[in-house]
């Protein structure tokens, strides 16, 4: 015997929304979260996750090796990789990541014209671009800090006398935080500013890498060592004079990609023994600071202006 | 009932080009057509109401608020552009949830609204497919869905049937009509297609060369006119003579006799005249207005 079903289906039709509307902050937060997800490849295919994973390995790997060394000999670990040299090492990985991923955050929105749909909602162009900037900045900060945190915490635990280690090295923490901020702000702003000039990600990436390579190459050419200036038989770089003369040391600043590492060196009071590092250390302190600020403020201004002037 | 949108002496100038010339119009609840040829000022009007442009003079207001002065007004508006504007690598449900949140809805409510809206536009089954795999008609539905996902009071649709085949156009017009009549969301469609306006709009605003040349209820343009059409088999001249004898002013236009401003007395005279000439009557009917007549009667 079967029982008659008493279920009924109703078309409830369209329902008006009378819930909360959270306005501009919700919009900004949504764009920020979406930017972080895009940068890390969350909610997308495996291909989008490869680069963030490689960078994670790149920034965590050296830190983990340092901790392993520290577990055998804390002093040897510090000689092998100190906080400032760690930033020298990972800056290249961070730069490549920024060049490839930063365009992903803003180019497709303009190429697919999704930006039109954002800007007819209750946000201004400035809110959009600042949310995107903040998202990528947060991702960059994570990658520059994670290795330092692992290194500090790991070496601390590996040291025999934790209290003594903290007393000796606690200043590393605020220093790596300040230097990390400088590195993250630099790569975020410059990469996004360059990306704002094209709707194609590949072009943007190529251009970002091109700016860094051209900077390094022109700096290398203009600050090459004049061998006749060697006054020590072994010819240590310390004593060399650039082929463009004593004032040629200023050309070392043209290596744009190293602008944040000069700041990091200053924060850690670290003597960089590379030729570029030596030349920059010979310049007045205001020079690398001013150059760094120029490299962040000008692209930042360009980025904001380009979005403020956007017409739909 | 106060208007939803109101243009007061709205003027927009781009350099030497006058896109809108001191126009006044109101948009009330229901479906309104913003009709006009390319370059008439339709898109400029929409951008002014969305707050994307500032008027050169005059004002564009949404319920008394100027969107270019207060962007929060945009939370109550929806917009569907004419051109492509969808990301290709995301699913419709993800995209709509995201857009609802950007409009200010909390995450949980945004997800519910996205699912409901996709059901209403007929994409419920396809909601987890990547938008890049959708047909033109489906993409047009996603564009429409994103414009209403946050439940606006009014939605502005720019050429919503552009690029659709006849079947897709019918479906889209039905959907727009449903939004305006059943969902309670007022609709403004900007179009150059008179047929679209005639089919679904309650009111029409005709823009030509940056000026409003006509506006009113669509029904007032499409109602029966006082012109009477008479179609007979042959004997056209005989009937004209018989009508003239009865003092009925008639003219021939091809095989049809037209009588302007026909009265009840004329009907008796027409009957008698047809009997007199022994003509076979094929049609005797009042004329109906068409929206195309708006263009003819619009002041230049």
Coordinates of C-alpha atoms in Angstrom, one line a residue:
Chain A
X1 CA 0.0 0.0 0.0
X2 CA 1.4 3.4 -0.9
X3 CA 0.7 6.6 1.0
X4 CA -0.1 9.7 -0.9
X5 CA 2.6 12.3 -0.7
X6 CA 1.4 15.5 1.0
X7 CA 4.4 17.6 0.0
X8 CA 3.8 20.8 -1.9
X9 CA 6.1 23.0 -3.9
X10 CA 5.7 26.7 -3.8
X11 CA 7.3 29.3 -6.1
X12 CA 8.2 31.9 -3.5
X13 CA 9.0 34.4 -6.2
X14 CA 11.2 37.3 -5.9
X15 CA 12.1 38.4 -2.3
X16 CA 13.2 42.0 -1.6
X17 CA 16.3 42.3 0.5
X18 CA 15.8 44.2 3.7
X19 CA 18.9 43.1 5.5
X20 CA 21.9 45.2 6.4
X21 CA 23.9 47.2 3.8
X22 CA 27.4 47.8 5.1
X23 CA 28.5 50.4 2.6
X24 CA 32.0 51.5 1.7
X25 CA 33.9 49.4 4.3
X26 CA 32.3 46.2 3.2
X27 CA 33.2 47.0 -0.4
X28 CA 36.8 47.8 0.5
X29 CA 37.1 44.7 2.6
X30 CA 35.7 42.6 -0.2
X31 CA 38.1 43.9 -2.7
X32 CA 41.0 43.5 -0.3
X33 CA 40.1 39.9 0.5
X34 CA 39.5 39.2 -3.2
X35 CA 43.0 40.7 -3.9
X36 CA 44.7 38.4 -1.4
X37 CA 42.9 35.3 -2.7
X38 CA 43.9 36.3 -6.3
X39 CA 47.6 36.8 -5.3
X40 CA 47.7 33.5 -3.5
X41 CA 45.7 31.6 -6.1
X42 CA 43.0 30.7 -3.5
X43 CA 39.8 29.4 -5.1
X44 CA 41.6 29.0 -8.5
X45 CA 43.3 26.1 -10.3
X46 CA 46.6 24.5 -9.3
X47 CA 48.5 26.6 -11.8
X48 CA 47.6 29.8 -9.9
X49 CA 49.0 28.3 -6.7
X50 CA 52.4 27.2 -8.1
X51 CA 54.1 30.6 -7.8
X52 CA 53.0 31.4 -4.3
X53 CA 54.1 27.9 -3.2
X54 CA 57.5 28.3 -4.9
X55 CA 57.9 31.7 -3.2
X56 CA 56.9 30.2 0.2
X57 CA 59.6 27.5 -0.3
X58 CA 62.0 30.2 -1.4
X59 CA 61.5 32.3 1.7
X60 CA 61.0 29.6 4.3
X61 CA 63.7 27.2 3.0
X62 CA 66.8 29.4 3.9
X63 CA 65.2 30.1 7.3
X64 CA 64.6 26.4 8.1
X65 CA 68.2 25.6 7.0
X66 CA 69.5 28.4 9.3
X67 CA 67.5 26.9 12.2
X68 CA 68.9 23.5 11.5
X69 CA 72.4 24.9 11.6
X70 CA 71.5 26.8 14.8
X71 CA 70.5 23.6 16.5
X72 CA 74.1 22.5 16.0
X73 CA 75.9 25.8 16.5
X74 CA 74.0 29.1 17.1
X75 CA 77.0 31.2 16.2
X76 CA 77.6 29.4 12.9
X77 CA 73.9 30.0 12.0
X78 CA 74.2 33.7 12.5
X79 CA 77.4 33.7 10.4
X80 CA 75.6 31.7 7.7
X81 CA 72.5 33.9 7.4
X82 CA 71.8 37.0 9.5
X83 CA 68.6 39.0 9.2
X84 CA 70.0 41.5 6.8
X85 CA 71.6 38.9 4.6
X86 CA 68.4 37.0 4.6
X87 CA 66.7 40.0 3.0
X88 CA 69.5 40.2 0.4
X89 CA 68.8 36.6 -0.4
X90 CA 65.0 36.6 -0.6
X91 CA 64.6 40.0 -2.3
X92 CA 65.1 38.4 -5.7
X93 CA 62.4 35.8 -5.1
X94 CA 60.1 38.6 -3.8
X95 CA 60.8 40.7 -6.9
X96 CA 60.0 37.9 -9.3
X97 CA 56.8 37.1 -7.4
X98 CA 55.8 40.8 -7.5
X99 CA 56.5 41.1 -11.2
X100 CA 54.4 38.1 -12.1
X101 CA 51.5 38.3 -9.6
X102 CA 50.9 42.1 -9.1
X103 CA 49.5 42.5 -12.7
X104 CA 47.1 39.7 -11.9
X105 CA 45.4 42.0 -9.3
X106 CA 44.5 44.9 -11.6
X107 CA 45.1 44.1 -15.3
X108 CA 42.2 41.5 -15.8
X109 CA 39.7 43.9 -14.2
X110 CA 40.5 46.5 -16.8
X111 CA 40.9 44.0 -19.7
X112 CA 37.5 42.3 -19.0
X113 CA 36.0 45.7 -18.0
X114 CA 34.9 44.4 -14.6
X115 CA 36.2 47.7 -13.3
X116 CA 33.1 49.3 -14.8
X117 CA 30.9 47.2 -12.6
X118 CA 33.0 48.1 -9.5
X119 CA 32.9 51.8 -10.1
X120 CA 29.1 51.9 -10.5
X121 CA 28.9 50.5 -7.0
X122 CA 29.3 52.6 -3.9
X123 CA 33.1 52.8 -4.2
X124 CA 35.4 55.4 -5.7
X125 CA 38.3 54.6 -8.0
X126 CA 40.7 55.5 -5.1
X127 CA 39.0 52.9 -2.8
X128 CA 39.4 50.3 -5.5
X129 CA 43.1 50.8 -6.1
X130 CA 44.0 51.3 -2.4
X131 CA 42.2 48.0 -1.6
X132 CA 44.1 46.2 -4.2
X133 CA 47.4 47.8 -3.1
X134 CA 46.7 46.9 0.6
X135 CA 45.9 43.3 -0.5
X136 CA 49.2 42.8 -2.3
X137 CA 51.1 44.7 0.4
X138 CA 49.7 42.3 3.0
X139 CA 50.7 39.3 0.9
X140 CA 54.2 40.7 0.4
X141 CA 54.6 41.4 4.1
X142 CA 53.6 37.8 4.9
X143 CA 56.3 36.5 2.6
X144 CA 59.1 38.9 3.8
X145 CA 58.3 38.3 7.5
X146 CA 57.6 34.6 7.6
X147 CA 61.2 33.5 7.1
X148 CA 62.5 36.1 9.6
X149 CA 60.0 34.9 12.2
X150 CA 61.0 31.3 11.7
X151 CA 64.7 32.2 11.9
X152 CA 64.3 34.2 15.0
X153 CA 62.0 31.8 16.8
X154 CA 64.0 28.7 15.7
X155 CA 67.4 30.2 16.6
X156 CA 66.0 31.3 19.9
X157 CA 64.7 27.8 20.8
X158 CA 68.0 26.3 19.6
X159 CA 70.1 28.5 21.7
X160 CA 71.2 27.2 25.1
X161 CA 70.2 30.3 27.0
X162 CA 67.0 31.7 25.6
X163 CA 67.0 34.7 27.9
X164 CA 70.5 35.7 27.0
X165 CA 69.6 35.3 23.3
X166 CA 66.7 37.6 23.7
X167 CA 68.8 40.2 25.5
X168 CA 71.5 40.0 22.7
X169 CA 69.2 39.9 19.7
X170 CA 65.7 41.3 20.6
X171 CA 66.4 44.4 18.4
X172 CA 66.4 42.1 15.3
X173 CA 62.6 42.0 15.6
X174 CA 61.8 45.7 15.2
X175 CA 64.6 46.0 12.6
X176 CA 63.4 43.2 10.4
X177 CA 59.9 44.5 10.7
X178 CA 60.9 48.0 9.5
X179 CA 63.1 46.7 6.8
X180 CA 60.4 44.2 5.7
X181 CA 57.9 47.1 5.5
X182 CA 60.3 48.9 3.2
X183 CA 60.8 45.9 0.9
X184 CA 57.1 45.1 0.7
X185 CA 56.0 48.7 0.1
X186 CA 58.6 49.1 -2.6
X187 CA 57.8 46.0 -4.7
X188 CA 54.0 46.4 -4.2
X189 CA 53.9 50.0 -5.3
X190 CA 56.3 49.8 -8.2
X191 CA 54.8 46.6 -9.6
X192 CA 51.2 47.9 -9.4
X193 CA 52.1 51.3 -10.8
X194 CA 53.8 49.7 -13.9
X195 CA 50.8 47.2 -14.2
X196 CA 48.4 50.2 -14.4
X197 CA 49.8 51.1 -17.8
X198 CA 48.6 48.0 -19.6
X199 CA 45.7 45.6 -19.6
X200 CA 47.9 42.6 -20.4
X201 CA 49.5 40.8 -17.5
X202 CA 52.4 39.4 -19.6
X203 CA 53.4 42.9 -20.8
X204 CA 53.2 44.2 -17.3
X205 CA 55.4 41.4 -15.9
X206 CA 57.9 41.8 -18.7
X207 CA 58.1 45.6 -18.1
X208 CA 58.5 45.2 -14.4
X209 CA 61.4 42.7 -14.8
X210 CA 62.8 44.9 -17.6
X211 CA 62.9 47.9 -15.3
X212 CA 64.9 46.0 -12.7
X213 CA 67.2 44.4 -15.2
X214 CA 67.8 47.7 -17.0
X215 CA 68.5 49.4 -13.7
X216 CA 71.0 46.7 -12.6
X217 CA 72.7 46.7 -16.0
X218 CA 73.0 50.5 -16.3
X219 CA 74.2 50.7 -12.8
X220 CA 76.7 47.9 -13.4
X221 CA 78.1 49.5 -16.6
X222 CA 78.4 53.0 -15.1
X223 CA 79.9 51.9 -11.8
X224 CA 82.3 49.4 -13.2
X225 CA 85.7 49.4 -11.5
X226 CA 88.4 51.5 -13.0
X227 CA 91.2 49.0 -12.6
X228 CA 93.9 51.7 -12.7
X229 CA 92.4 53.0 -9.5
X230 CA 93.3 49.8 -7.5
X231 CA 95.7 50.8 -4.9
X232 CA 96.0 47.5 -3.2
X233 CA 97.8 44.7 -5.0
X234 CA 95.0 42.2 -4.5
X235 CA 92.6 44.8 -5.8
X236 CA 89.8 44.5 -3.3
X237 CA 86.6 46.3 -4.5
X238 CA 86.8 48.6 -1.5
X239 CA 89.5 50.6 -3.1
X240 CA 88.2 50.8 -6.6
X241 CA 86.9 53.9 -8.2
X242 CA 84.0 53.8 -10.8
X243 CA 85.0 54.2 -14.4
X244 CA 82.8 57.3 -14.4
X245 CA 84.9 58.9 -11.6
X246 CA 84.3 59.5 -7.9
X247 CA 80.8 61.0 -8.6
X248 CA 80.0 57.8 -10.5
X249 CA 79.2 56.2 -7.2
X250 CA 75.8 57.9 -7.5
X251 CA 75.0 55.7 -10.5
X252 CA 74.9 52.7 -8.0
X253 CA 71.4 54.0 -7.1
X254 CA 70.2 53.2 -10.7
X255 CA 70.0 49.5 -9.6
X256 CA 66.4 50.2 -8.7
X257 CA 65.7 46.7 -7.4
X258 CA 68.3 47.3 -4.6
X259 CA 66.7 50.4 -3.3
X260 CA 64.9 48.6 -0.5
X261 CA 68.0 46.5 0.4
X262 CA 70.0 49.7 0.9
X263 CA 67.3 50.8 3.5
X264 CA 67.5 47.3 5.1
X265 CA 71.3 47.7 5.4
X266 CA 70.8 51.0 7.1
X267 CA 68.2 49.7 9.4
X268 CA 70.4 46.7 10.5
X269 CA 73.6 48.9 10.3
X270 CA 74.9 46.2 8.0
X271 CA 78.0 46.7 5.9
X272 CA 77.2 45.4 2.5
X273 CA 80.3 44.2 0.8
X274 CA 79.0 44.1 -2.7
X275 CA 80.3 46.9 -5.0
X276 CA 76.9 48.6 -5.3
X277 CA 76.5 48.4 -1.5
X278 CA 79.9 49.9 -0.9
X279 CA 79.3 52.8 -3.3
X280 CA 75.9 53.5 -1.7
X281 CA 77.4 53.4 1.8
X282 CA 79.9 56.0 0.6
X283 CA 77.1 58.4 -0.4
X284 CA 75.3 60.6 2.2
X285 CA 72.7 58.7 4.2
X286 CA 70.0 60.9 2.8
X287 CA 70.7 59.7 -0.8
X288 CA 69.5 56.1 -0.5
X289 CA 66.6 57.2 1.7
X290 CA 65.6 59.9 -0.7
X291 CA 66.0 57.6 -3.7
X292 CA 63.9 54.9 -1.9
X293 CA 61.2 57.4 -1.1
X294 CA 61.2 58.7 -4.7
X295 CA 60.9 55.1 -5.9
X296 CA 57.8 54.5 -3.7
X297 CA 56.1 57.9 -3.7
X298 CA 56.3 58.7 -7.4
X299 CA 54.9 55.3 -8.6
X300 CA 52.3 55.5 -5.8
X301 CA 51.3 58.9 -7.0
X302 CA 51.1 57.7 -10.6
X303 CA 49.1 54.7 -9.6
X304 CA 46.5 56.8 -7.7
X305 CA 46.3 59.4 -10.5
X306 CA 45.8 56.8 -13.2
X307 CA 42.8 55.4 -11.3
X308 CA 41.4 58.8 -10.3
X309 CA 41.4 59.8 -13.9
X310 CA 39.9 56.6 -15.2
X311 CA 36.9 57.3 -17.4
X312 CA 34.2 54.7 -18.1
Chain B
X1 CA 4.5 59.8 -6.0
X2 CA 7.9 61.6 -6.2
X3 CA 10.1 60.6 -9.1
X4 CA 12.9 58.1 -8.7
X5 CA 15.1 59.8 -11.1
X6 CA 14.9 63.5 -12.0
X7 CA 16.9 65.5 -14.5
X8 CA 16.6 69.2 -13.9
X9 CA 18.1 71.5 -16.6
X10 CA 20.7 68.8 -17.0
X11 CA 23.5 69.8 -19.2
X12 CA 26.7 68.0 -20.1
X13 CA 29.4 69.4 -22.3
X14 CA 32.5 67.6 -23.5
X15 CA 34.8 70.3 -24.7
X16 CA 32.9 71.9 -27.7
X17 CA 30.4 69.1 -27.9
X18 CA 27.1 69.5 -26.1
X19 CA 26.0 66.0 -25.2
X20 CA 23.0 67.1 -23.1
X21 CA 21.3 70.5 -23.5
X22 CA 19.3 71.5 -20.4
X23 CA 17.1 68.5 -20.4
X24 CA 14.2 68.0 -17.9
X25 CA 12.6 64.6 -17.4
X26 CA 11.4 62.3 -14.6
X27 CA 11.5 58.6 -14.2
X28 CA 8.8 57.0 -12.1
X29 CA 8.2 53.5 -10.9
X30 CA 7.8 50.9 -13.7
X31 CA 9.7 50.4 -16.9
X32 CA 10.9 53.5 -18.7
X33 CA 12.5 53.6 -22.1
X34 CA 15.2 56.1 -22.9
X35 CA 15.0 56.1 -26.7
X36 CA 17.1 57.8 -29.2
X37 CA 19.6 57.3 -32.0
X38 CA 23.4 57.0 -31.3
X39 CA 24.8 60.2 -29.9
X40 CA 21.5 61.4 -28.6
X41 CA 22.8 61.6 -25.0
X42 CA 21.4 58.3 -23.6
X43 CA 24.7 56.9 -22.2
X44 CA 25.7 60.4 -20.9
X45 CA 22.4 60.6 -19.0
X46 CA 22.9 57.1 -17.5
X47 CA 26.5 58.0 -16.5
X48 CA 25.3 61.2 -14.9
X49 CA 22.6 59.4 -12.9
X50 CA 25.2 56.8 -11.8
X51 CA 27.5 59.6 -10.6
X52 CA 30.3 58.7 -13.0
X53 CA 30.1 62.1 -14.5
X54 CA 29.4 65.6 -13.1
X55 CA 26.9 67.7 -15.0
X56 CA 28.2 70.9 -16.5
X57 CA 25.1 72.5 -15.1
X58 CA 21.7 71.4 -13.7
X59 CA 21.3 68.2 -11.7
X60 CA 20.6 64.5 -12.0
X61 CA 19.1 63.1 -8.8
X62 CA 18.1 59.7 -7.4
X63 CA 15.2 60.3 -5.0
X64 CA 16.5 63.7 -4.2
X65 CA 20.2 62.6 -3.9
X66 CA 22.9 63.6 -6.4
X67 CA 24.9 60.4 -6.9
X68 CA 28.0 62.3 -8.0
X69 CA 28.0 64.0 -4.6
X70 CA 27.1 61.0 -2.5
X71 CA 28.3 57.6 -3.8
X72 CA 26.3 55.8 -1.2
X73 CA 23.3 56.5 -3.5
X74 CA 24.7 53.9 -5.8
X75 CA 24.0 51.1 -3.4
X76 CA 20.3 51.6 -4.4
X77 CA 21.1 51.5 -8.2
X78 CA 22.0 48.8 -10.6
X79 CA 23.7 49.1 -13.9
X80 CA 24.1 46.8 -16.9
X81 CA 26.5 48.1 -19.5
X82 CA 26.1 47.4 -23.2
X83 CA 29.6 46.0 -23.6
X84 CA 31.3 42.8 -22.2
X85 CA 32.1 43.3 -18.6
X86 CA 32.4 39.8 -17.1
X87 CA 35.5 38.0 -15.8
X88 CA 36.0 34.8 -17.8
X89 CA 37.7 32.6 -15.2
X90 CA 35.2 32.6 -12.4
X91 CA 31.8 31.0 -11.9
X92 CA 28.6 33.0 -12.1
X93 CA 27.8 32.2 -8.4
X94 CA 31.2 33.4 -7.2
X95 CA 31.0 36.5 -9.3
X96 CA 27.5 37.5 -8.2
X97 CA 28.4 36.9 -4.5
X98 CA 31.4 39.1 -4.9
X99 CA 29.5 41.8 -6.6
X100 CA 26.7 41.7 -3.9
X101 CA 29.4 42.2 -1.2
X102 CA 31.0 45.1 -3.1
X103 CA 27.5 46.6 -3.0
X104 CA 27.7 46.3 0.8
X105 CA 25.8 43.1 1.5
X106 CA 27.3 40.8 4.3
X107 CA 28.9 37.6 3.0
X108 CA 26.1 35.2 4.0
X109 CA 23.3 37.3 2.6
X110 CA 25.4 37.9 -0.6
X111 CA 25.6 34.2 -1.2
X112 CA 21.8 33.7 -0.7
X113 CA 21.1 36.7 -3.0
X114 CA 23.5 35.4 -5.7
X115 CA 21.8 32.0 -5.7
X116 CA 18.3 33.5 -5.8
X117 CA 19.1 36.0 -8.5
X118 CA 20.7 33.3 -10.7
X119 CA 17.5 31.3 -10.3
X120 CA 15.4 34.2 -11.4
X121 CA 17.4 34.8 -14.5
X122 CA 17.3 31.1 -15.4
X123 CA 20.9 30.2 -14.7
X124 CA 20.5 28.2 -11.6
X125 CA 21.6 24.9 -13.2
X126 CA 24.6 26.6 -14.8
X127 CA 25.7 28.6 -11.8
X128 CA 28.9 26.6 -11.1
X129 CA 30.2 26.8 -14.6
X130 CA 32.9 29.2 -15.6
X131 CA 31.5 32.4 -17.2
X132 CA 34.0 32.0 -20.0
X133 CA 32.1 28.9 -21.2
X134 CA 28.7 30.7 -21.4
X135 CA 26.9 31.6 -24.6
X136 CA 26.2 35.3 -25.4
X137 CA 22.6 35.0 -24.1
X138 CA 23.8 33.5 -20.9
X139 CA 26.4 36.2 -20.4
X140 CA 23.8 38.8 -21.0
X141 CA 21.7 37.2 -18.2
X142 CA 24.7 37.3 -15.8
X143 CA 25.2 40.9 -16.7
X144 CA 21.5 41.5 -15.8
X145 CA 21.8 39.4 -12.7
X146 CA 24.8 41.4 -11.3
X147 CA 22.7 44.6 -11.8
X148 CA 20.0 43.4 -9.5
X149 CA 21.8 41.1 -7.1
X150 CA 21.9 43.8 -4.4
X151 CA 18.2 44.5 -4.8
X152 CA 18.4 48.1 -6.1
X153 CA 15.3 50.3 -6.3
X154 CA 16.1 51.1 -9.9
X155 CA 18.3 49.4 -12.5
X156 CA 19.7 51.2 -15.6
X157 CA 20.1 48.9 -18.6
X158 CA 22.2 50.1 -21.5
X159 CA 21.1 48.4 -24.8
X160 CA 20.2 45.1 -23.0
X161 CA 19.2 43.3 -26.2
X162 CA 22.3 44.2 -28.2
X163 CA 23.9 41.2 -29.9
X164 CA 21.1 38.8 -29.1
X165 CA 19.3 36.6 -31.6
X166 CA 15.5 37.0 -31.9
X167 CA 14.8 34.2 -29.4
X168 CA 17.4 35.6 -26.9
X169 CA 16.0 39.1 -27.4
X170 CA 12.4 37.9 -26.5
X171 CA 13.7 36.1 -23.4
X172 CA 15.7 39.1 -22.3
X173 CA 12.7 41.5 -22.8
X174 CA 10.5 39.1 -20.8
X175 CA 13.0 39.0 -18.0
X176 CA 13.3 42.8 -18.0
X177 CA 9.5 43.1 -17.9
X178 CA 9.4 40.6 -15.0
X179 CA 12.0 42.7 -13.1
X180 CA 9.9 45.9 -13.6
X181 CA 6.5 44.4 -13.0
X182 CA 7.0 41.4 -10.6
X183 CA 10.2 42.2 -8.7
X184 CA 9.2 45.7 -8.0
X185 CA 12.6 47.1 -9.3
X186 CA 12.1 50.0 -11.6
X187 CA 13.9 49.8 -14.9
X188 CA 15.3 52.3 -17.3
X189 CA 16.3 50.8 -20.6
X190 CA 18.5 52.9 -22.9
X191 CA 18.0 51.7 -26.4
X192 CA 17.7 52.8 -30.1
X193 CA 15.2 49.9 -30.8
X194 CA 11.7 51.2 -30.9
X195 CA 10.3 47.7 -30.8
X196 CA 11.9 47.0 -27.4
X197 CA 10.3 50.1 -25.9
X198 CA 6.9 49.4 -27.5
X199 CA 6.9 45.9 -26.1
X200 CA 7.9 46.4 -22.5
X201 CA 7.9 50.1 -21.4
X202 CA 5.3 52.0 -19.6
X203 CA 6.8 55.4 -20.3
X204 CA 9.2 56.6 -23.0
X205 CA 11.6 59.6 -23.1
X206 CA 12.8 60.4 -26.6
X207 CA 16.3 62.0 -26.8
X208 CA 17.6 63.5 -30.0
X209 CA 20.7 65.6 -30.3
X210 CA 21.0 66.0 -26.5
X211 CA 17.5 67.3 -26.1
X212 CA 14.3 65.6 -24.9
X213 CA 11.9 65.9 -27.8
X214 CA 9.0 63.8 -26.5
X215 CA 8.1 62.0 -23.3
X216 CA 5.0 60.3 -22.0
X217 CA 3.1 57.1 -21.6
X218 CA 3.8 54.6 -24.3
X219 CA 0.1 53.8 -24.5
X220 CA -0.6 57.4 -25.4
X221 CA 1.5 57.0 -28.5
X222 CA 0.1 53.6 -29.5
X223 CA -3.6 54.1 -28.8
X224 CA -6.3 54.3 -31.5
X225 CA -6.2 57.4 -33.5
X226 CA -9.2 59.3 -35.1
X227 CA -8.0 58.5 -38.6
X228 CA -10.3 56.0 -40.2
X229 CA -8.9 53.5 -42.8
X230 CA -11.3 52.1 -45.5
X231 CA -10.2 49.4 -47.8
X232 CA -12.5 48.2 -50.7
X233 CA -12.2 46.1 -53.8
X234 CA -11.9 48.6 -56.7
X235 CA -14.3 51.6 -57.2
X236 CA -12.0 53.8 -55.2
X237 CA -12.8 56.9 -57.2
X238 CA -16.5 56.3 -57.0
X239 CA -16.4 56.0 -53.3
X240 CA -14.3 59.2 -53.0
X241 CA -17.0 61.0 -55.0
X242 CA -19.8 59.5 -53.0
X243 CA -18.1 60.6 -49.8
X244 CA -17.4 64.1 -51.1
X245 CA -21.1 64.3 -52.0
X246 CA -21.8 63.7 -48.3
X247 CA -19.3 66.3 -47.2
X248 CA -16.8 63.8 -45.8
X249 CA -13.2 64.9 -46.3
X250 CA -11.4 61.8 -47.6
X251 CA -8.1 61.1 -49.3
X252 CA -6.7 58.1 -51.1
X253 CA -3.3 56.6 -50.1
X254 CA -2.5 53.8 -52.4
X255 CA -5.5 51.4 -52.3
X256 CA -6.7 52.8 -49.0
X257 CA -9.0 55.7 -48.2
X258 CA -8.1 57.8 -45.2
X259 CA -10.5 60.0 -43.3
X260 CA -8.9 62.2 -40.7
X261 CA -10.8 63.2 -37.5
X262 CA -13.7 60.9 -38.3
X263 CA -16.8 61.4 -36.2
X264 CA -19.9 59.2 -35.6
X265 CA -21.8 61.1 -38.3
X266 CA -19.1 60.2 -40.8
X267 CA -19.7 56.5 -40.1
X268 CA -23.3 56.8 -41.3
X269 CA -22.2 58.7 -44.4
X270 CA -19.5 56.1 -45.1
X271 CA -22.1 53.3 -44.8
X272 CA -24.4 55.1 -47.2
X273 CA -21.6 55.9 -49.7
X274 CA -20.5 52.3 -49.8
X275 CA -24.0 51.1 -50.4
X276 CA -24.4 53.7 -53.1
X277 CA -21.4 52.6 -55.1
X278 CA -22.0 49.0 -54.4
X279 CA -18.4 48.4 -53.3
X280 CA -17.1 45.3 -51.5
X281 CA -15.8 46.4 -48.1
X282 CA -12.6 44.7 -47.0
X283 CA -11.7 46.8 -43.9
X284 CA -13.1 49.7 -42.0
X285 CA -11.0 50.4 -38.9
X286 CA -9.5 53.3 -36.9
X287 CA -5.7 53.7 -37.2
X288 CA -3.3 52.9 -34.3
X289 CA -0.4 55.1 -33.4
X290 CA 3.2 53.8 -33.5
X291 CA 6.2 55.0 -31.5
X292 CA 7.9 55.7 -34.8
X293 CA 5.4 58.6 -35.1
X294 CA 7.2 60.2 -32.2
X295 CA 10.2 60.9 -34.4
X296 CA 8.0 62.5 -37.1
X297 CA 6.1 64.7 -34.6
X298 CA 9.2 65.6 -32.5
X299 CA 10.1 69.3 -32.7
X300 CA 13.5 69.7 -34.5

